[in-house]
Tab-separated table of C-alpha atoms in Angstrom:
chain	number	residue	atom	x	y	z
F	1	MET	CA	-0.148	-0.149	0.013
F	2	LYS	CA	2.643	2.281	1.034
F	3	ARG	CA	4.715	1.463	-2.277
F	4	LEU	CA	1.050	2.546	-4.446
F	5	VAL	CA	0.963	5.498	-2.453
F	6	ARG	CA	4.619	6.842	-3.484
F	7	ILE	CA	3.971	5.798	-6.878
F	8	PHE	CA	0.667	7.813	-7.115
F	9	LEU	CA	2.499	11.119	-5.447
F	10	ILE	CA	5.250	10.568	-7.826
F	11	SER	CA	2.993	10.552	-11.060
F	12	VAL	CA	1.274	13.922	-9.527
F	13	LEU	CA	4.077	15.715	-8.848
F	14	GLY	CA	5.633	14.694	-12.339
F	15	LEU	CA	2.586	15.976	-13.988
F	16	ALA	CA	2.365	19.022	-11.911
F	17	LEU	CA	5.754	20.062	-12.843
F	18	PRO	CA	5.957	21.814	-16.267
F	19	ALA	CA	8.791	20.635	-18.799
F	20	MET	CA	11.638	22.942	-18.699
F	21	ALA	CA	11.384	25.378	-21.802
F	22	GLN	CA	14.372	25.215	-24.461
F	23	PRO	CA	16.490	28.370	-23.582
F	24	ILE	CA	16.981	31.526	-25.845
F	25	THR	CA	20.449	31.120	-27.055
F	26	ILE	CA	22.480	34.470	-27.635
F	27	ASN	CA	25.574	34.466	-29.191
F	28	ALA	CA	27.024	37.822	-28.604
F	29	ALA	CA	30.286	39.567	-30.113
F	30	ASP	CA	32.784	39.835	-27.233
F	31	THR	CA	31.774	43.501	-26.761
F	32	LEU	CA	28.339	42.933	-26.363
F	33	VAL	CA	28.429	40.376	-23.996
F	34	PRO	CA	28.212	42.468	-20.709
F	35	LEU	CA	25.277	44.364	-22.129
F	36	SER	CA	23.702	40.924	-23.166
F	37	GLN	CA	24.043	39.396	-19.800
F	38	LYS	CA	22.454	42.544	-18.273
F	39	TRP	CA	19.492	42.310	-20.716
F	40	ALA	CA	19.544	38.503	-19.894
F	41	ALA	CA	19.414	38.837	-16.177
F	42	ALA	CA	16.907	41.696	-15.930
F	43	TYR	CA	14.396	39.783	-18.336
F	44	MET	CA	14.682	36.712	-16.523
F	45	THR	CA	14.192	38.288	-13.115
F	46	LYS	CA	10.787	39.462	-14.842
F	47	HIS	CA	9.871	36.370	-16.416
F	48	PRO	CA	10.979	33.753	-14.570
F	49	ASP	CA	9.717	30.637	-16.786
F	50	THR	CA	12.262	32.158	-19.531
F	51	ARG	CA	15.664	30.744	-19.562
F	52	ILE	CA	18.385	32.877	-21.571
F	53	GLN	CA	21.914	31.542	-22.265
F	54	VAL	CA	24.640	33.912	-23.544
F	55	THR	CA	28.011	32.922	-25.152
F	56	SER	CA	30.848	34.944	-26.854
F	57	GLY	CA	33.173	35.441	-29.618
F	58	GLU	CA	33.749	37.598	-32.339
F	59	ALA	CA	30.799	39.170	-34.227
F	60	ALA	CA	31.456	36.641	-37.551
F	61	ALA	CA	31.480	33.873	-35.419
F	62	ALA	CA	28.114	35.029	-33.701
F	63	LEU	CA	26.305	35.475	-36.785
F	64	GLU	CA	28.046	32.045	-38.228
F	65	ALA	CA	26.406	30.124	-35.093
F	66	LEU	CA	22.950	32.211	-36.152
F	67	ALA	CA	23.393	30.472	-39.882
F	68	LYS	CA	24.166	27.021	-38.672
F	69	GLN	CA	20.973	27.372	-36.154
F	70	LYS	CA	23.266	26.885	-33.193
F	71	ALA	CA	22.034	30.155	-31.902
F	72	ASP	CA	18.694	31.840	-31.565
F	73	ILE	CA	19.851	35.493	-31.514
F	74	ALA	CA	23.190	36.984	-32.682
F	75	ALA	CA	24.173	40.229	-30.920
F	76	VAL	CA	26.767	42.226	-32.935
F	77	PRO	CA	28.112	45.676	-33.070
F	78	ARG	CA	27.623	45.750	-36.710
F	79	SER	CA	25.148	45.093	-39.673
F	80	MET	CA	25.607	41.899	-41.526
F	81	ARG	CA	27.967	41.659	-44.361
F	82	TYR	CA	26.506	40.082	-47.996
F	83	THR	CA	27.949	36.817	-47.426
F	84	GLU	CA	26.400	36.542	-43.795
F	85	ALA	CA	23.077	37.385	-45.286
F	86	ASP	CA	23.206	35.012	-47.977
F	87	ALA	CA	24.360	32.151	-45.454
F	88	CYS	CA	21.060	32.840	-43.056
F	89	GLN	CA	19.206	33.183	-46.383
F	90	ALA	CA	20.009	29.567	-47.255
F	91	ALA	CA	19.391	28.643	-44.045
F	92	PHE	CA	16.336	29.610	-43.146
F	93	GLY	CA	14.491	30.185	-46.943
F	94	GLN	CA	14.322	33.792	-45.742
F	95	ARG	CA	16.069	36.734	-44.662
F	96	ALA	CA	17.607	36.845	-40.855
F	97	LEU	CA	15.018	39.217	-38.181
F	98	GLU	CA	16.710	42.309	-38.006
F	99	CYS	CA	16.516	44.152	-35.119
F	100	LYS	CA	18.197	47.223	-33.984
F	101	VAL	CA	18.895	47.540	-30.400
F	102	GLY	CA	21.204	50.672	-29.692
F	103	VAL	CA	23.685	53.216	-30.884
F	104	ASN	CA	27.389	53.167	-29.990
F	105	ALA	CA	29.422	55.846	-30.185
F	106	VAL	CA	33.232	57.453	-30.242
F	107	ALA	CA	34.202	60.592	-29.569
F	108	VAL	CA	37.546	62.231	-29.999
F	109	TYR	CA	39.264	64.000	-27.252
F	110	VAL	CA	41.959	66.778	-26.753
F	111	HIS	CA	43.364	68.669	-23.593
F	112	ALA	CA	41.039	71.816	-22.932
F	113	ASP	CA	43.506	74.328	-24.013
F	114	ASN	CA	44.127	72.848	-27.217
F	115	PRO	CA	43.313	75.438	-30.016
F	116	VAL	CA	42.250	72.764	-32.606
F	117	LYS	CA	38.517	72.565	-32.672
F	118	VAL	CA	38.022	69.903	-35.671
F	119	VAL	CA	39.561	66.939	-37.227
F	120	SER	CA	38.630	64.702	-40.277
F	121	TYR	CA	38.674	61.003	-40.728
F	122	ASP	CA	41.539	61.446	-43.178
F	123	GLU	CA	43.477	63.340	-40.585
F	124	LEU	CA	42.330	60.984	-37.725
F	125	PHE	CA	43.395	58.334	-39.873
F	126	ASP	CA	46.799	59.471	-40.651
F	127	ILE	CA	47.378	60.021	-36.799
F	128	TYR	CA	46.653	56.901	-35.593
F	129	ARG	CA	48.411	55.191	-38.198
F	130	GLY	CA	51.871	57.527	-37.547
F	131	LYS	CA	51.536	59.660	-40.681
F	132	ARG	CA	50.970	62.730	-39.023
F	133	ARG	CA	52.923	63.749	-35.915
F	134	ASN	CA	52.760	67.259	-35.312
F	135	TRP	CA	49.505	69.556	-34.242
F	136	LYS	CA	51.213	72.224	-36.703
F	137	GLU	CA	49.833	69.798	-39.704
F	138	LEU	CA	46.148	70.370	-38.203
F	139	GLY	CA	46.212	73.914	-37.542
F	140	GLY	CA	47.427	73.716	-34.096
F	141	ARG	CA	50.550	74.589	-32.281
F	142	ASP	CA	54.127	73.280	-33.067
F	143	ALA	CA	54.465	70.339	-30.861
F	144	ALA	CA	54.649	66.660	-31.268
F	145	ILE	CA	51.130	64.745	-31.048
F	146	ASN	CA	50.825	62.306	-28.309
F	147	VAL	CA	48.360	59.662	-29.190
F	148	TYR	CA	46.229	57.727	-26.896
F	149	GLY	CA	43.598	54.812	-27.864
F	150	GLN	CA	41.932	51.736	-26.415
F	151	GLY	CA	41.871	48.044	-26.910
F	152	THR	CA	39.917	46.835	-29.749
F	153	ASN	CA	38.317	44.772	-27.146
F	154	THR	CA	36.397	47.825	-25.914
F	155	PRO	CA	33.410	49.187	-27.666
F	156	ALA	CA	35.121	52.588	-28.163
F	157	GLY	CA	38.236	50.480	-29.642
F	158	GLU	CA	36.251	48.375	-31.734
F	159	LEU	CA	34.371	50.846	-33.424
F	160	PHE	CA	37.502	53.244	-33.742
F	161	MET	CA	39.260	50.524	-35.236
F	162	GLU	CA	36.600	49.825	-38.000
F	163	GLU	CA	35.049	53.070	-38.742
F	164	VAL	CA	38.180	55.366	-38.886
F	165	LEU	CA	41.024	53.303	-39.262
F	166	ASN	CA	39.138	51.159	-42.212
F	167	ARG	CA	40.238	47.994	-40.148
F	168	LYS	CA	44.113	48.821	-39.909
F	169	GLU	CA	46.093	48.464	-36.917
F	170	GLN	CA	46.798	51.510	-34.511
F	171	ALA	CA	50.578	52.666	-34.989
F	172	SER	CA	52.828	51.006	-32.517
F	173	ASP	CA	53.699	54.267	-30.533
F	174	VAL	CA	49.763	54.436	-29.753
F	175	ARG	CA	49.414	54.488	-25.988
F	176	VAL	CA	46.737	52.047	-24.989
F	177	MET	CA	44.819	52.486	-22.150
F	178	THR	CA	41.672	51.971	-20.365
F	179	GLU	CA	39.233	54.703	-21.013
F	180	ALA	CA	39.488	56.181	-16.982
F	181	GLU	CA	43.269	56.195	-17.517
F	182	LEU	CA	43.036	57.891	-21.029
F	183	ARG	CA	40.854	60.695	-19.797
F	184	LYS	CA	43.101	61.118	-16.674
F	185	ALA	CA	46.156	61.367	-19.339
F	186	LEU	CA	44.622	63.770	-21.560
F	187	ALA	CA	43.731	66.040	-18.962
F	188	ARG	CA	47.400	66.427	-18.048
F	189	ASP	CA	48.666	66.398	-21.749
F	190	THR	CA	48.282	69.716	-23.698
F	191	ASN	CA	49.566	67.664	-27.019
F	192	GLY	CA	47.726	64.775	-26.304
F	193	ILE	CA	44.728	63.275	-28.186
F	194	GLY	CA	42.441	60.048	-27.551
F	195	PHE	CA	39.030	58.653	-27.972
F	196	GLY	CA	36.351	57.069	-25.817
F	197	ALA	CA	32.692	57.294	-25.232
F	198	PHE	CA	31.192	60.448	-25.221
F	199	ALA	CA	30.718	62.105	-21.546
F	200	PRO	CA	31.733	65.234	-19.910
F	201	SER	CA	35.273	65.215	-18.156
F	202	GLU	CA	37.118	68.077	-16.233
F	203	GLY	CA	40.198	69.317	-18.381
F	204	ILE	CA	39.414	67.535	-22.020
F	205	ARG	CA	37.371	68.291	-24.814
F	206	ALA	CA	35.786	66.597	-27.459
F	207	LEU	CA	36.433	67.699	-31.236
F	208	SER	CA	33.801	68.117	-33.977
F	209	ILE	CA	34.200	65.466	-36.487
F	210	LYS	CA	34.172	66.016	-40.567
F	211	ARG	CA	33.829	62.427	-42.325
F	212	ALA	CA	35.253	63.931	-45.059
F	213	PHE	CA	37.525	67.307	-45.780
F	214	SER	CA	34.453	69.135	-47.552
F	215	SER	CA	31.806	67.503	-44.991
F	216	THR	CA	30.009	69.841	-42.430
F	217	PRO	CA	31.792	69.451	-38.811
F	218	VAL	CA	29.364	67.641	-36.134
F	219	GLU	CA	29.780	68.355	-32.770
F	220	PRO	CA	29.208	64.867	-30.509
F	221	GLY	CA	25.761	65.077	-28.158
F	222	ALA	CA	22.952	63.270	-27.322
F	223	GLU	CA	20.900	64.483	-30.213
F	224	ALA	CA	23.689	63.947	-32.839
F	225	ILE	CA	24.443	60.665	-31.565
F	226	SER	CA	21.240	59.053	-31.116
F	227	SER	CA	20.073	60.521	-34.499
F	228	ARG	CA	23.255	59.305	-35.761
F	229	ILE	CA	24.132	62.575	-37.558
F	230	TYR	CA	27.407	62.569	-35.359
F	231	PRO	CA	29.746	60.715	-37.905
F	232	ILE	CA	31.736	58.097	-35.741
F	233	THR	CA	28.521	56.424	-34.579
F	234	ARG	CA	27.094	53.108	-35.695
F	235	PHE	CA	23.649	51.004	-34.746
F	236	VAL	CA	24.126	47.871	-32.516
F	237	TYR	CA	21.847	44.784	-34.080
F	238	CYS	CA	20.221	41.532	-33.123
F	239	TYR	CA	19.688	39.181	-35.756
F	240	ALA	CA	17.200	36.202	-34.926
F	241	ASN	CA	16.310	33.322	-36.797
F	242	PRO	CA	12.750	33.739	-38.210
F	243	THR	CA	11.414	30.231	-38.283
F	244	ALA	CA	12.848	29.290	-34.750
F	245	GLY	CA	8.849	29.738	-33.820
F	246	LYS	CA	9.805	30.793	-30.091
F	247	ALA	CA	7.404	33.736	-29.111
F	248	GLU	CA	9.720	34.375	-26.347
F	249	ILE	CA	12.187	35.725	-28.624
F	250	LYS	CA	10.116	38.415	-29.896
F	251	ALA	CA	8.937	39.004	-26.647
F	252	PHE	CA	12.753	39.463	-25.432
F	253	LEU	CA	13.587	41.549	-28.359
F	254	ASP	CA	10.507	43.682	-27.868
F	255	TRP	CA	11.616	44.145	-24.136
F	256	ILE	CA	15.134	45.109	-25.146
F	257	ARG	CA	13.752	48.130	-27.542
F	258	SER	CA	11.688	49.156	-24.601
F	259	ASP	CA	12.560	52.140	-22.374
F	260	GLU	CA	13.613	49.842	-19.820
F	261	GLY	CA	15.600	47.685	-22.114
F	262	GLN	CA	17.288	50.698	-23.814
F	263	GLN	CA	18.482	51.739	-20.163
F	264	MET	CA	20.575	48.932	-19.709
F	265	GLY	CA	22.472	50.169	-22.917
F	266	THR	CA	22.973	53.296	-21.519
F	267	GLN	CA	24.480	51.599	-18.183
F	268	THR	CA	27.181	49.861	-20.383
F	269	GLY	CA	28.328	52.674	-22.692
F	270	TYR	CA	26.026	52.414	-25.462
F	271	TRP	CA	23.092	55.141	-26.483
F	272	PRO	CA	19.321	54.367	-26.794
F	273	LEU	CA	17.429	54.057	-30.173
F	274	PRO	CA	15.056	56.829	-30.863
F	275	ALA	CA	11.444	56.161	-30.945
F	276	LYS	CA	11.297	56.308	-34.708
F	277	TRP	CA	13.878	53.094	-34.998
F	278	ARG	CA	12.149	51.184	-32.457
F	279	ALA	CA	8.535	51.052	-33.860
F	280	SER	CA	9.763	50.600	-36.829
F	281	GLN	CA	11.145	47.121	-36.747
């Protein structure tokens, strides 16, 4: 009798326990792992029945995992390239679902007393490739340019390398630092130049940027960055498998583009999407 009761209880409990849902899998580019983990943790707190797993790699590897259906979502700091889009098209029978989920931006800083106000992409390329070495070449003082940078494993370093340096390496004499170290160094160095996230900082000043020599200079600011009028910006994307058939994926992506989800981005150095781009996806 006791054995029958035990079997009955096990059966009832087995029926009462829901089967664990398959997790949403996100393969995030290395620079987006902290943000993806924040999104996942916050969303799972609000939705305890949803599980989200985050793995990391390069952007190309994340998109390859998506095409091979080893990930539901690829979180990447750039748009898909043609070959990557074709691979997803072949795998899914349709285009991957594309969602803009934030804006990444880089400001270029000099010491507050530096007379130079504007710099172009070509000038920045030459400075960081070691081809321009004196501020006089930029309309400034006759003084050597001391160049500071960040590693390509940071959001700012990755964007600057791809957008301004056209994926070329920085010159060997560029002093690579963390963002905090770079700001302190520039505040002490009247001949320094460096780049990082846009944020006010005592002793340094952000330059206006021209994409081409004939372009209108644009000063970095919240509106110019979010609307992408400021040149050194690009969207952050999540690409998803449109055939996965998981309602949870759409709900999660919708939440990322909500005010709450976008606020997570600002905590990790990214800028929120304007409403027009959230609603158009």
